[in-house]
Amino acid sequence: TRHRLWRPNANNMTCRIMMASYGSSAPTQRPRIPAETNIIEHTSKYDDQGKQQVSLATRIAELGLCSSGKANGILKNAHDLKMYNNDSKYLKELKEVIYVRGEPILHTGGAVSPDEMDIQIQSGMPIRLSKRLSELGMCSRREAAEILKASECFNDVDSLKSLKEVIYLRGKPVMDGAAVKIPPQEKHIEIRSGDDPPDENEELKE
């Protein structure tokens, strides 16, 4: 019986394999090494305050939005497209995007609170707030741009009381100008008087 020792190759870092030959009738074969698999690991279990978290994909499955496997696929597609494209136009290629509290998630391995409810899967990347207001029939894009521009001139919420109209997104005033983008099917939008802000304690309802 003869034994041969295959040592690691510096170029391909193959594993050390012990091979044995038992006569000419028993040819030796190197065992097959399984191909690499893409596994998304969720390592974040606690937030900065020490509160327990669960993987975003798990929470999505619990809410019945889709399976955890599909959620991982959506996250991976967004992550890969972002990694290999420097131009922001790549965002338009995504057919499905996961939003948490109105923000698109473009990376894998996300974690959220076990009781997080504000999660959505929408078709496409964010659009301008003025466009969404027009789609909802709340005002024209030009009127929305004028309201947003007026709010942009103020530095604090209290100063908005002097304005006739203020746009509120998810209960908070928009003060970042007309370039603000939101999820394409965002529903939590209001146009109210500056001295009549929405109740911050009121829960978001579909």
mmCIF file of C-alpha atoms in Angstrom:
data_model
loop_
_atom_site.group_PDB
_atom_site.id
_atom_site.type_symbol
_atom_site.label_atom_id
_atom_site.label_comp_id
_atom_site.label_asym_id
_atom_site.label_seq_id
_atom_site.Cartn_x
_atom_site.Cartn_y
_atom_site.Cartn_z
ATOM 1 C CA THR A 1 0.000 0.000 0.000
ATOM 2 C CA ARG A 2 1.271 3.413 -0.996
ATOM 3 C CA HIS A 3 0.260 6.719 0.553
ATOM 4 C CA ARG A 4 0.521 10.172 -0.910
ATOM 5 C CA LEU A 5 0.069 13.430 0.984
ATOM 6 C CA TRP A 6 -1.413 16.395 -0.874
ATOM 7 C CA ARG A 7 -0.196 19.571 0.744
ATOM 8 C CA PRO A 8 -1.850 22.996 0.470
ATOM 9 C CA ASN A 9 -1.098 24.811 -2.731
ATOM 10 C CA ALA A 10 -0.065 28.429 -2.307
ATOM 11 C CA ASN A 11 -2.115 29.506 -5.315
ATOM 12 C CA ASN A 12 -5.495 27.917 -4.687
ATOM 13 C CA MET A 13 -5.237 27.110 -0.952
ATOM 14 C CA THR A 14 -6.614 23.591 -1.420
ATOM 15 C CA CYS A 15 -7.163 21.587 1.708
ATOM 16 C CA ARG A 16 -4.755 18.871 2.810
ATOM 17 C CA ILE A 17 -6.086 15.588 1.533
ATOM 18 C CA MET A 18 -4.812 12.130 2.376
ATOM 19 C CA MET A 19 -5.067 9.830 -0.583
ATOM 20 C CA ALA A 20 -4.433 6.088 -0.636
ATOM 21 C CA SER A 21 -3.968 3.685 -3.487
ATOM 22 C CA TYR A 22 -4.898 0.053 -3.057
ATOM 23 C CA GLY A 23 -3.552 -1.518 -6.227
ATOM 24 C CA SER A 24 -4.379 -0.657 -9.809
ATOM 25 C CA SER A 25 -7.997 -1.795 -9.468
ATOM 26 C CA ALA A 26 -8.915 0.933 -6.976
ATOM 27 C CA PRO A 27 -8.176 4.341 -8.500
ATOM 28 C CA THR A 28 -7.783 7.210 -6.078
ATOM 29 C CA GLN A 29 -10.092 10.233 -6.310
ATOM 30 C CA ARG A 30 -9.894 13.570 -4.623
ATOM 31 C CA PRO A 31 -13.090 14.285 -2.694
ATOM 32 C CA ARG A 32 -15.354 16.961 -4.117
ATOM 33 C CA ILE A 33 -15.287 20.275 -2.295
ATOM 34 C CA PRO A 34 -18.792 21.824 -2.196
ATOM 35 C CA ALA A 35 -19.216 25.143 -3.959
ATOM 36 C CA GLU A 36 -19.501 28.245 -1.846
ATOM 37 C CA THR A 37 -23.022 29.147 -0.846
ATOM 38 C CA ASN A 38 -24.320 32.636 -0.183
ATOM 39 C CA ILE A 39 -25.476 32.658 3.416
ATOM 40 C CA ILE A 40 -26.853 35.813 5.000
ATOM 41 C CA GLU A 41 -26.012 35.835 8.675
ATOM 42 C CA HIS A 42 -27.789 38.118 11.105
ATOM 43 C CA THR A 43 -25.269 38.846 13.822
ATOM 44 C CA SER A 44 -26.952 41.864 15.405
ATOM 45 C CA LYS A 45 -28.926 40.671 18.438
ATOM 46 C CA TYR A 46 -28.900 43.797 20.594
ATOM 47 C CA ASP A 47 -29.078 47.488 19.776
ATOM 48 C CA ASP A 48 -26.974 50.284 21.285
ATOM 49 C CA GLN A 49 -29.246 50.400 24.350
ATOM 50 C CA GLY A 50 -28.893 46.664 24.951
ATOM 51 C CA LYS A 51 -32.418 45.869 23.777
ATOM 52 C CA GLN A 52 -32.894 42.539 22.068
ATOM 53 C CA GLN A 53 -33.441 42.500 18.317
ATOM 54 C CA VAL A 54 -34.396 39.952 15.684
ATOM 55 C CA SER A 55 -33.322 39.676 12.085
ATOM 56 C CA LEU A 56 -35.303 41.834 9.668
ATOM 57 C CA ALA A 57 -36.126 38.808 7.514
ATOM 58 C CA THR A 58 -37.510 36.943 10.527
ATOM 59 C CA ARG A 59 -39.721 39.866 11.518
ATOM 60 C CA ILE A 60 -41.005 40.218 7.960
ATOM 61 C CA ALA A 61 -42.011 36.549 7.980
ATOM 62 C CA GLU A 62 -43.733 36.975 11.356
ATOM 63 C CA LEU A 63 -45.785 39.857 9.956
ATOM 64 C CA GLY A 64 -46.796 37.708 6.999
ATOM 65 C CA LEU A 65 -45.343 40.073 4.384
ATOM 66 C CA CYS A 66 -43.370 37.271 2.733
ATOM 67 C CA SER A 67 -41.161 34.342 3.685
ATOM 68 C CA SER A 68 -37.827 34.982 5.366
ATOM 69 C CA GLY A 69 -36.080 33.436 2.361
ATOM 70 C CA LYS A 70 -37.723 35.881 -0.036
ATOM 71 C CA ALA A 71 -36.944 38.789 2.300
ATOM 72 C CA ASN A 72 -33.283 37.760 2.362
ATOM 73 C CA GLY A 73 -33.354 37.634 -1.433
ATOM 74 C CA ILE A 74 -34.761 41.166 -1.673
ATOM 75 C CA LEU A 75 -32.127 42.454 0.732
ATOM 76 C CA LYS A 76 -29.316 40.677 -1.114
ATOM 77 C CA ASN A 77 -30.436 42.041 -4.495
ATOM 78 C CA ALA A 78 -30.420 45.582 -3.129
ATOM 79 C CA HIS A 79 -27.049 45.060 -1.449
ATOM 80 C CA ASP A 80 -25.412 43.572 -4.557
ATOM 81 C CA LEU A 81 -26.784 46.251 -6.858
ATOM 82 C CA LYS A 82 -25.514 48.973 -4.541
ATOM 83 C CA MET A 83 -22.064 47.364 -4.158
ATOM 84 C CA TYR A 84 -21.384 47.080 -7.879
ATOM 85 C CA ASN A 85 -22.929 50.324 -9.113
ATOM 86 C CA ASN A 86 -21.630 53.762 -8.163
ATOM 87 C CA ASP A 87 -24.378 55.612 -10.055
ATOM 88 C CA SER A 88 -27.546 56.258 -8.071
ATOM 89 C CA LYS A 89 -29.611 55.345 -11.132
ATOM 90 C CA TYR A 90 -29.155 51.681 -10.186
ATOM 91 C CA LEU A 91 -31.914 52.155 -7.627
ATOM 92 C CA LYS A 92 -34.528 52.218 -10.369
ATOM 93 C CA GLU A 93 -33.644 48.650 -11.346
ATOM 94 C CA LEU A 94 -34.939 47.227 -8.063
ATOM 95 C CA LYS A 95 -38.414 45.729 -8.396
ATOM 96 C CA GLU A 96 -38.920 45.283 -4.650
ATOM 97 C CA VAL A 97 -37.486 47.249 -1.749
ATOM 98 C CA ILE A 98 -37.924 46.738 1.986
ATOM 99 C CA TYR A 99 -38.681 49.886 3.976
ATOM 100 C CA VAL A 100 -38.374 50.231 7.746
ATOM 101 C CA ARG A 101 -39.964 53.389 9.158
ATOM 102 C CA GLY A 102 -39.977 54.875 5.668
ATOM 103 C CA GLU A 103 -36.285 54.267 5.020
ATOM 104 C CA PRO A 104 -35.116 51.849 2.275
ATOM 105 C CA ILE A 105 -32.890 49.008 3.505
ATOM 106 C CA LEU A 106 -30.067 48.434 1.015
ATOM 107 C CA HIS A 107 -27.901 46.003 2.968
ATOM 108 C CA THR A 108 -28.078 42.473 4.310
ATOM 109 C CA GLY A 109 -28.031 41.395 7.931
ATOM 110 C CA GLY A 110 -30.493 44.000 9.195
ATOM 111 C CA ALA A 111 -32.021 43.684 12.672
ATOM 112 C CA VAL A 112 -35.121 45.302 14.181
ATOM 113 C CA SER A 113 -37.080 45.299 17.407
ATOM 114 C CA PRO A 114 -39.142 42.114 17.957
ATOM 115 C CA ASP A 115 -42.327 44.229 17.986
ATOM 116 C CA GLU A 116 -41.480 46.470 14.996
ATOM 117 C CA MET A 117 -44.618 47.054 12.918
ATOM 118 C CA ASP A 118 -43.580 49.771 10.467
ATOM 119 C CA ILE A 119 -42.126 47.508 7.779
ATOM 120 C CA GLN A 120 -43.206 47.562 4.154
ATOM 121 C CA ILE A 121 -42.233 45.868 0.914
ATOM 122 C CA GLN A 122 -42.866 48.228 -1.959
ATOM 123 C CA SER A 123 -42.180 48.154 -5.664
ATOM 124 C CA GLY A 124 -39.366 50.510 -6.481
ATOM 125 C CA MET A 125 -37.145 53.045 -4.835
ATOM 126 C CA PRO A 126 -38.145 56.356 -3.201
ATOM 127 C CA ILE A 127 -39.802 59.121 -5.218
ATOM 128 C CA ARG A 128 -40.042 62.839 -4.568
ATOM 129 C CA LEU A 129 -42.554 63.863 -1.926
ATOM 130 C CA SER A 130 -44.081 66.416 -4.297
ATOM 131 C CA LYS A 131 -44.790 63.662 -6.849
ATOM 132 C CA ARG A 132 -46.490 61.489 -4.257
ATOM 133 C CA LEU A 133 -48.664 64.390 -3.104
ATOM 134 C CA SER A 134 -49.753 64.896 -6.698
ATOM 135 C CA GLU A 135 -50.536 61.191 -7.099
ATOM 136 C CA LEU A 136 -52.696 61.297 -3.969
ATOM 137 C CA GLY A 137 -54.552 64.340 -5.298
ATOM 138 C CA MET A 138 -53.602 66.469 -2.301
ATOM 139 C CA CYS A 139 -52.049 69.236 -4.383
ATOM 140 C CA SER A 140 -50.042 69.770 -7.569
ATOM 141 C CA ARG A 141 -46.309 69.140 -7.684
ATOM 142 C CA ARG A 142 -45.709 72.870 -8.052
ATOM 143 C CA GLU A 143 -47.852 73.696 -5.021
ATOM 144 C CA ALA A 144 -46.087 71.011 -2.998
ATOM 145 C CA ALA A 145 -42.699 72.412 -3.981
ATOM 146 C CA GLU A 146 -43.769 75.895 -2.841
ATOM 147 C CA ILE A 147 -44.954 74.605 0.547
ATOM 148 C CA LEU A 148 -41.746 72.630 1.048
ATOM 149 C CA LYS A 149 -39.598 75.583 0.044
ATOM 150 C CA ALA A 150 -41.373 77.831 2.571
ATOM 151 C CA SER A 151 -40.830 75.312 5.382
ATOM 152 C CA GLU A 152 -37.155 74.989 4.490
ATOM 153 C CA CYS A 153 -36.523 78.551 5.656
ATOM 154 C CA PHE A 154 -37.240 77.668 9.301
ATOM 155 C CA ASN A 155 -34.868 76.029 11.747
ATOM 156 C CA ASP A 156 -37.246 74.738 14.423
ATOM 157 C CA VAL A 157 -40.744 73.292 14.622
ATOM 158 C CA ASP A 158 -42.178 76.116 16.753
ATOM 159 C CA SER A 159 -41.420 78.667 14.053
ATOM 160 C CA LEU A 160 -43.648 76.796 11.600
ATOM 161 C CA LYS A 161 -46.755 78.054 13.437
ATOM 162 C CA SER A 162 -46.703 81.190 11.312
ATOM 163 C CA LEU A 163 -47.108 79.212 8.084
ATOM 164 C CA LYS A 164 -50.502 78.678 6.496
ATOM 165 C CA GLU A 165 -49.597 75.204 5.219
ATOM 166 C CA VAL A 166 -47.039 72.645 6.338
ATOM 167 C CA ILE A 167 -46.495 69.149 4.978
ATOM 168 C CA TYR A 168 -46.238 66.448 7.626
ATOM 169 C CA LEU A 169 -44.681 63.088 6.895
ATOM 170 C CA ARG A 170 -45.354 60.343 9.442
ATOM 171 C CA GLY A 171 -46.415 62.949 11.972
ATOM 172 C CA LYS A 172 -43.332 65.143 11.572
ATOM 173 C CA PRO A 173 -42.999 68.390 9.594
ATOM 174 C CA VAL A 174 -40.889 68.264 6.455
ATOM 175 C CA MET A 175 -38.246 70.990 6.620
ATOM 176 C CA ASP A 176 -35.642 69.689 4.167
ATOM 177 C CA GLY A 177 -36.914 71.239 0.952
ATOM 178 C CA ALA A 178 -38.409 69.864 -2.246
ATOM 179 C CA ALA A 179 -35.714 67.215 -2.734
ATOM 180 C CA VAL A 180 -37.163 64.969 0.002
ATOM 181 C CA LYS A 181 -37.888 61.425 -1.205
ATOM 182 C CA ILE A 182 -40.270 58.889 0.273
ATOM 183 C CA PRO A 183 -41.460 55.308 -0.429
ATOM 184 C CA PRO A 184 -43.500 55.150 -3.663
ATOM 185 C CA GLN A 185 -46.679 54.039 -1.869
ATOM 186 C CA GLU A 186 -46.310 56.203 1.235
ATOM 187 C CA LYS A 187 -49.683 57.002 2.814
ATOM 188 C CA HIS A 188 -48.801 58.855 6.010
ATOM 189 C CA ILE A 189 -48.756 62.363 4.538
ATOM 190 C CA GLU A 190 -50.756 65.384 5.662
ATOM 191 C CA ILE A 191 -51.004 69.046 4.737
ATOM 192 C CA ARG A 192 -52.006 71.033 7.806
ATOM 193 C CA SER A 193 -51.814 74.510 9.202
ATOM 194 C CA GLY A 194 -48.552 75.328 10.932
ATOM 195 C CA ASP A 195 -50.384 75.986 14.200
ATOM 196 C CA ASP A 196 -52.259 72.667 14.013
ATOM 197 C CA PRO A 197 -49.613 69.918 14.041
ATOM 198 C CA PRO A 198 -50.660 66.253 14.297
ATOM 199 C CA ASP A 199 -50.509 64.441 17.610
ATOM 200 C CA GLU A 200 -47.028 62.906 17.916
ATOM 201 C CA ASN A 201 -48.385 60.139 20.143
ATOM 202 C CA GLU A 202 -50.927 59.023 17.587
ATOM 203 C CA GLU A 203 -49.991 55.682 16.034
ATOM 204 C CA LEU A 204 -49.592 55.425 12.292
ATOM 205 C CA LYS A 205 -52.553 53.727 10.652
ATOM 206 C CA GLU A 206 -52.857 52.277 7.192
#
